[in-house]
Amino acid sequence: MPKMPRLRKARPRLTPLTRLREARERLRSRLPARLREVRLRELRPPSVRLPRTRQGQRRGAQAVMVGCVLALTPATWMHTTADARIRSVADVPARDVAVVFGAGLRDGAPTPYLAHRLDAAAELYEDGKVKVVLVTGDNSREEYDEPDAMRTYLTARGVPDGRIVSDYAGFDTWDSCVRAKKIFGVERAVLVTQGFHVRRAVALCRAAGVDSYGVGVAERRDVTWYYGGVRELAAAGKAALDTVTRPDPHFLGPRETGVTEALASGGP
């Protein structure tokens, strides 16, 4: 009986991706064992080795302590510089000018935190503690105008428009302090802001040459308050650096006479 021809088993058709994987595995198998071991070690995350000797542990603890001291030094400087100059609306010394720092807008109107600052400034004006209110904030975009929103709020609270001066380039606390001194000629001022920010404001304005007292507006302990407190720890480092390097503001510009004219004008 004649032999039946042997049928060859059909090989499954390989996709290009499968062929690429097989070729890669063949290449890996041809690598020396030492090289394969090195490749595997490179893929593992580096291990952190803790010091085993007492001397190493002592040095590690000292390094941590030095890091903590360096991190807290700017905050300590702020408290040392400003603590004696933090007052309330009732007992702050009278000054010609109150400086109110911007704190954001919501739908074109002051946020609750900024509104509380403006309420305190209006109260200072009503009590005769200040004669002019300098509102300083961000107007870097046409659709975002903190100073004008602050002016509108204050006039609604009864502060005359002629007693309000706008600084449209107060992009941060250092800029506002430097511009108050160099651009608007403010020598002495009451700074109005929240309690978590007031020490930094006083320290920076004093470094910029403005003899300052601060009114820290009280707030309930909400998420924004805690965020502001944590943010101040980081901002303290920048504040200390600003007092040492004394950079120019983002925008300095020419001298403005708004504060001088407001103080010289008659009437309420």
Short mmCIF file of C-alpha atoms in Angstrom, two decimals:
data_model
loop_
_atom_site.label_atom_id
_atom_site.label_comp_id
_atom_site.label_asym_id
_atom_site.label_seq_id
_atom_site.Cartn_x
_atom_site.Cartn_y
_atom_site.Cartn_z
CA MET A 1 0.00 0.00 0.00
CA PRO A 2 1.55 3.30 -0.99
CA LYS A 3 2.61 5.67 1.81
CA MET A 4 0.48 8.70 2.28
CA PRO A 5 2.43 11.93 1.97
CA ARG A 6 3.18 13.50 5.36
CA LEU A 7 1.31 16.76 5.82
CA ARG A 8 3.24 19.66 7.28
CA LYS A 9 1.56 21.39 10.16
CA ALA A 10 0.61 24.92 9.26
CA ARG A 11 2.60 27.45 11.28
CA PRO A 12 0.53 30.19 12.86
CA ARG A 13 0.92 33.49 11.15
CA LEU A 14 2.90 35.96 13.25
CA THR A 15 2.03 39.60 13.51
CA PRO A 16 4.80 42.19 13.13
CA LEU A 17 4.59 42.96 16.86
CA THR A 18 5.01 39.29 17.79
CA ARG A 19 8.00 38.96 15.46
CA LEU A 20 9.58 42.02 17.06
CA ARG A 21 9.16 40.55 20.52
CA GLU A 22 10.64 37.20 19.46
CA ALA A 23 13.63 38.94 17.90
CA ARG A 24 14.18 40.96 21.06
CA GLU A 25 14.09 37.80 23.21
CA ARG A 26 16.58 36.07 20.91
CA LEU A 27 18.95 39.02 21.21
CA ARG A 28 18.62 39.05 25.00
CA SER A 29 19.36 35.31 25.19
CA ARG A 30 22.62 35.85 23.30
CA LEU A 31 23.85 38.51 25.75
CA PRO A 32 26.42 37.37 28.30
CA ALA A 33 24.94 36.60 31.72
CA ARG A 34 26.85 39.50 33.29
CA LEU A 35 25.24 42.04 30.97
CA ARG A 36 21.76 40.63 31.57
CA GLU A 37 22.39 40.97 35.31
CA VAL A 38 23.45 44.60 34.95
CA ARG A 39 20.31 45.41 32.95
CA LEU A 40 18.14 43.89 35.68
CA ARG A 41 19.95 45.82 38.40
CA GLU A 42 19.38 49.08 36.51
CA LEU A 43 15.64 48.49 36.55
CA ARG A 44 15.50 48.09 40.32
CA PRO A 45 14.92 51.25 42.39
CA PRO A 46 17.99 52.33 44.34
CA SER A 47 17.87 51.26 47.96
CA VAL A 48 18.27 53.82 50.74
CA ARG A 49 20.87 52.75 53.24
CA LEU A 50 20.51 54.09 56.73
CA PRO A 51 23.71 54.67 58.67
CA ARG A 52 24.53 51.69 60.88
CA THR A 53 27.22 53.14 63.10
CA ARG A 54 26.49 55.48 65.99
CA GLN A 55 28.63 58.17 64.43
CA GLY A 56 26.68 57.92 61.18
CA GLN A 57 23.35 58.05 63.01
CA ARG A 58 24.53 61.08 64.98
CA ARG A 59 25.56 62.89 61.82
CA GLY A 60 22.23 62.04 60.20
CA ALA A 61 20.32 63.48 63.17
CA GLN A 62 22.49 66.62 63.11
CA ALA A 63 21.80 67.08 59.39
CA VAL A 64 18.05 66.84 60.01
CA MET A 65 18.28 69.37 62.86
CA VAL A 66 20.28 71.81 60.72
CA GLY A 67 17.70 71.47 57.94
CA CYS A 68 14.85 72.24 60.35
CA VAL A 69 16.67 75.29 61.73
CA LEU A 70 17.35 76.64 58.24
CA ALA A 71 13.71 76.10 57.25
CA LEU A 72 12.38 77.93 60.33
CA THR A 73 14.89 80.80 60.36
CA PRO A 74 12.94 83.05 57.93
CA ALA A 75 9.71 82.60 59.91
CA THR A 76 11.58 83.40 63.14
CA TRP A 77 13.00 86.54 61.54
CA MET A 78 9.50 87.67 60.49
CA HIS A 79 8.10 87.20 64.00
CA THR A 80 11.06 88.99 65.61
CA THR A 81 10.76 91.92 63.21
CA ALA A 82 6.98 92.34 63.23
CA ASP A 83 5.42 90.99 66.43
CA ALA A 84 5.69 94.27 68.36
CA ARG A 85 4.00 96.12 65.49
CA ILE A 86 0.83 94.06 65.13
CA ARG A 87 -2.22 95.88 66.45
CA SER A 88 -5.99 95.93 66.15
CA VAL A 89 -8.14 98.58 64.47
CA ALA A 90 -8.85 100.06 67.90
CA ASP A 91 -5.27 100.49 69.15
CA VAL A 92 -3.16 100.95 66.02
CA PRO A 93 -1.33 104.32 65.95
CA ALA A 94 -2.72 106.92 63.56
CA ARG A 95 -0.96 107.20 60.22
CA ASP A 96 -1.72 109.21 57.10
CA VAL A 97 -1.98 106.16 54.84
CA ALA A 98 -3.50 102.69 55.07
CA VAL A 99 -2.20 100.13 52.57
CA VAL A 100 -4.62 97.34 51.66
CA PHE A 101 -3.14 94.36 49.82
CA GLY A 102 -5.15 92.55 47.16
CA ALA A 103 -6.51 89.08 47.89
CA GLY A 104 -8.30 88.03 44.74
CA LEU A 105 -11.60 88.65 42.97
CA ARG A 106 -14.65 86.48 42.44
CA ASP A 107 -16.91 87.43 39.52
CA GLY A 108 -15.24 90.84 39.47
CA ALA A 109 -15.91 91.58 43.15
CA PRO A 110 -13.57 91.21 46.15
CA THR A 111 -13.35 87.75 47.67
CA PRO A 112 -14.56 87.46 51.28
CA TYR A 113 -10.99 87.74 52.57
CA LEU A 114 -10.34 90.90 50.55
CA ALA A 115 -13.72 92.33 51.59
CA HIS A 116 -12.78 91.89 55.26
CA ARG A 117 -9.53 93.77 54.67
CA LEU A 118 -11.45 96.60 53.03
CA ASP A 119 -13.97 96.65 55.88
CA ALA A 120 -11.09 97.15 58.33
CA ALA A 121 -9.62 99.94 56.17
CA ALA A 122 -13.01 101.68 55.98
CA GLU A 123 -13.26 101.46 59.77
CA LEU A 124 -9.80 102.99 60.15
CA TYR A 125 -10.88 105.88 57.91
CA GLU A 126 -14.15 106.38 59.78
CA ASP A 127 -12.31 106.45 63.11
CA GLY A 128 -9.85 109.06 61.82
CA LYS A 129 -6.88 106.69 62.13
CA VAL A 130 -5.94 107.17 58.45
CA LYS A 131 -6.59 109.87 55.87
CA VAL A 132 -5.89 108.02 52.61
CA VAL A 133 -6.30 104.39 51.57
CA LEU A 134 -3.79 103.00 49.07
CA VAL A 135 -5.24 99.88 47.44
CA THR A 136 -2.57 97.74 45.82
CA GLY A 137 -3.27 94.72 43.66
CA ASP A 138 -3.02 92.94 40.34
CA ASN A 139 -4.16 94.48 37.07
CA SER A 140 -1.90 92.52 34.74
CA ARG A 141 -4.89 91.55 32.56
CA GLU A 142 -7.61 93.80 31.21
CA GLU A 143 -10.37 91.58 32.58
CA TYR A 144 -8.81 91.35 36.06
CA ASP A 145 -8.63 94.60 38.01
CA GLU A 146 -8.20 94.28 41.76
CA PRO A 147 -7.59 97.98 42.58
CA ASP A 148 -10.75 99.20 40.82
CA ALA A 149 -12.86 96.51 42.51
CA MET A 150 -11.36 97.54 45.85
CA ARG A 151 -12.10 101.21 45.15
CA THR A 152 -15.72 100.40 44.28
CA TYR A 153 -16.13 98.44 47.51
CA LEU A 154 -14.62 101.21 49.65
CA THR A 155 -16.76 103.97 48.14
CA ALA A 156 -19.83 101.84 48.87
CA ARG A 157 -18.62 101.71 52.47
CA GLY A 158 -18.49 105.51 52.61
CA VAL A 159 -14.83 106.24 51.90
CA PRO A 160 -14.65 109.25 49.52
CA ASP A 161 -13.29 108.42 46.09
CA GLY A 162 -10.78 111.26 46.36
CA ARG A 163 -9.26 109.58 49.42
CA ILE A 164 -8.54 106.32 47.61
CA VAL A 165 -5.36 105.84 45.57
CA SER A 166 -4.83 102.83 43.29
CA ASP A 167 -1.62 100.92 42.71
CA TYR A 168 -2.22 98.71 39.67
CA ALA A 169 1.14 96.88 39.82
CA GLY A 170 1.08 95.35 43.29
CA PHE A 171 1.81 91.86 42.00
CA ASP A 172 3.15 90.58 45.31
CA THR A 173 3.84 91.89 48.81
CA TRP A 174 7.40 93.03 48.10
CA ASP A 175 6.31 94.88 44.95
CA SER A 176 3.52 96.63 46.86
CA CYS A 177 5.86 97.74 49.66
CA VAL A 178 8.60 99.00 47.33
CA ARG A 179 6.13 100.85 45.13
CA ALA A 180 4.42 102.41 48.16
CA LYS A 181 7.79 103.92 49.12
CA LYS A 182 9.42 104.69 45.76
CA ILE A 183 6.42 105.47 43.56
CA PHE A 184 3.81 106.90 45.95
CA GLY A 185 6.19 108.42 48.52
CA VAL A 186 4.64 106.68 51.54
CA GLU A 187 6.88 107.06 54.60
CA ARG A 188 4.58 105.68 57.31
CA ALA A 189 1.56 103.42 56.94
CA VAL A 190 -0.90 101.03 58.51
CA LEU A 191 -0.91 97.74 56.62
CA VAL A 192 -4.23 95.90 56.44
CA THR A 193 -4.33 92.18 55.70
CA GLN A 194 -5.15 88.83 57.33
CA GLY A 195 -3.38 87.67 60.46
CA PHE A 196 -1.39 84.94 58.72
CA HIS A 197 0.03 87.48 56.24
CA VAL A 198 0.45 90.60 58.34
CA ARG A 199 3.90 89.79 59.77
CA ARG A 200 5.37 89.25 56.34
CA ALA A 201 3.79 92.49 55.13
CA VAL A 202 5.21 94.48 58.05
CA ALA A 203 8.68 92.92 57.73
CA LEU A 204 8.86 93.56 53.99
CA CYS A 205 7.51 97.12 54.12
CA ARG A 206 9.93 98.02 56.90
CA ALA A 207 12.77 96.56 54.81
CA ALA A 208 11.54 98.71 51.88
CA GLY A 209 11.73 101.84 54.04
CA VAL A 210 8.10 102.24 55.13
CA ASP A 211 7.64 102.68 58.89
CA SER A 212 4.73 100.27 59.31
CA TYR A 213 2.22 98.94 61.77
CA GLY A 214 -0.01 96.04 60.81
CA VAL A 215 -3.67 95.29 61.43
CA GLY A 216 -4.30 91.57 61.20
CA VAL A 217 -7.90 90.93 60.22
CA ALA A 218 -9.35 87.98 62.14
CA GLU A 219 -10.87 85.12 60.15
CA ARG A 220 -12.59 81.87 61.02
CA ARG A 221 -10.39 78.80 60.72
CA ASP A 222 -11.52 77.50 57.33
CA VAL A 223 -9.63 75.75 54.54
CA THR A 224 -8.44 79.07 53.09
CA TRP A 225 -7.07 80.16 56.45
CA TYR A 226 -5.08 76.95 56.94
CA TYR A 227 -3.83 77.11 53.35
CA GLY A 228 -2.69 80.68 53.91
CA GLY A 229 -0.84 79.69 57.07
CA VAL A 230 1.00 76.84 55.35
CA ARG A 231 1.77 79.05 52.36
CA GLU A 232 3.38 81.62 54.65
CA LEU A 233 6.03 79.10 55.73
CA ALA A 234 7.21 78.87 52.13
CA ALA A 235 6.71 82.59 51.47
CA ALA A 236 8.89 83.47 54.46
CA GLY A 237 11.94 82.18 52.62
CA LYS A 238 11.24 84.37 49.59
CA ALA A 239 10.60 87.35 51.88
CA ALA A 240 13.97 86.91 53.60
CA LEU A 241 15.65 86.64 50.19
CA ASP A 242 13.90 89.80 48.97
CA THR A 243 15.15 91.80 51.95
CA VAL A 244 18.72 90.68 51.21
CA THR A 245 18.76 91.01 47.41
CA ARG A 246 16.23 93.91 47.22
CA PRO A 247 15.03 93.22 43.66
CA ASP A 248 13.17 95.86 41.69
CA PRO A 249 9.41 95.28 41.39
CA HIS A 250 8.08 93.60 38.25
CA PHE A 251 7.03 97.08 37.15
CA LEU A 252 8.41 100.18 38.81
CA GLY A 253 7.35 103.02 36.53
CA PRO A 254 7.44 106.79 37.14
CA ARG A 255 6.73 108.57 40.41
CA GLU A 256 3.02 109.15 41.12
CA THR A 257 1.54 111.98 43.18
CA GLY A 258 -1.82 110.40 44.03
CA VAL A 259 -1.14 110.00 47.76
CA THR A 260 0.37 113.49 48.11
CA GLU A 261 -2.55 115.10 46.29
CA ALA A 262 -5.13 113.16 48.29
CA LEU A 263 -3.51 114.27 51.56
CA ALA A 264 -3.28 117.88 50.38
CA SER A 265 -6.87 118.07 49.16
CA GLY A 266 -9.44 119.69 51.41
CA GLY A 267 -12.76 118.23 52.46
CA PRO A 268 -13.51 114.87 54.05
#
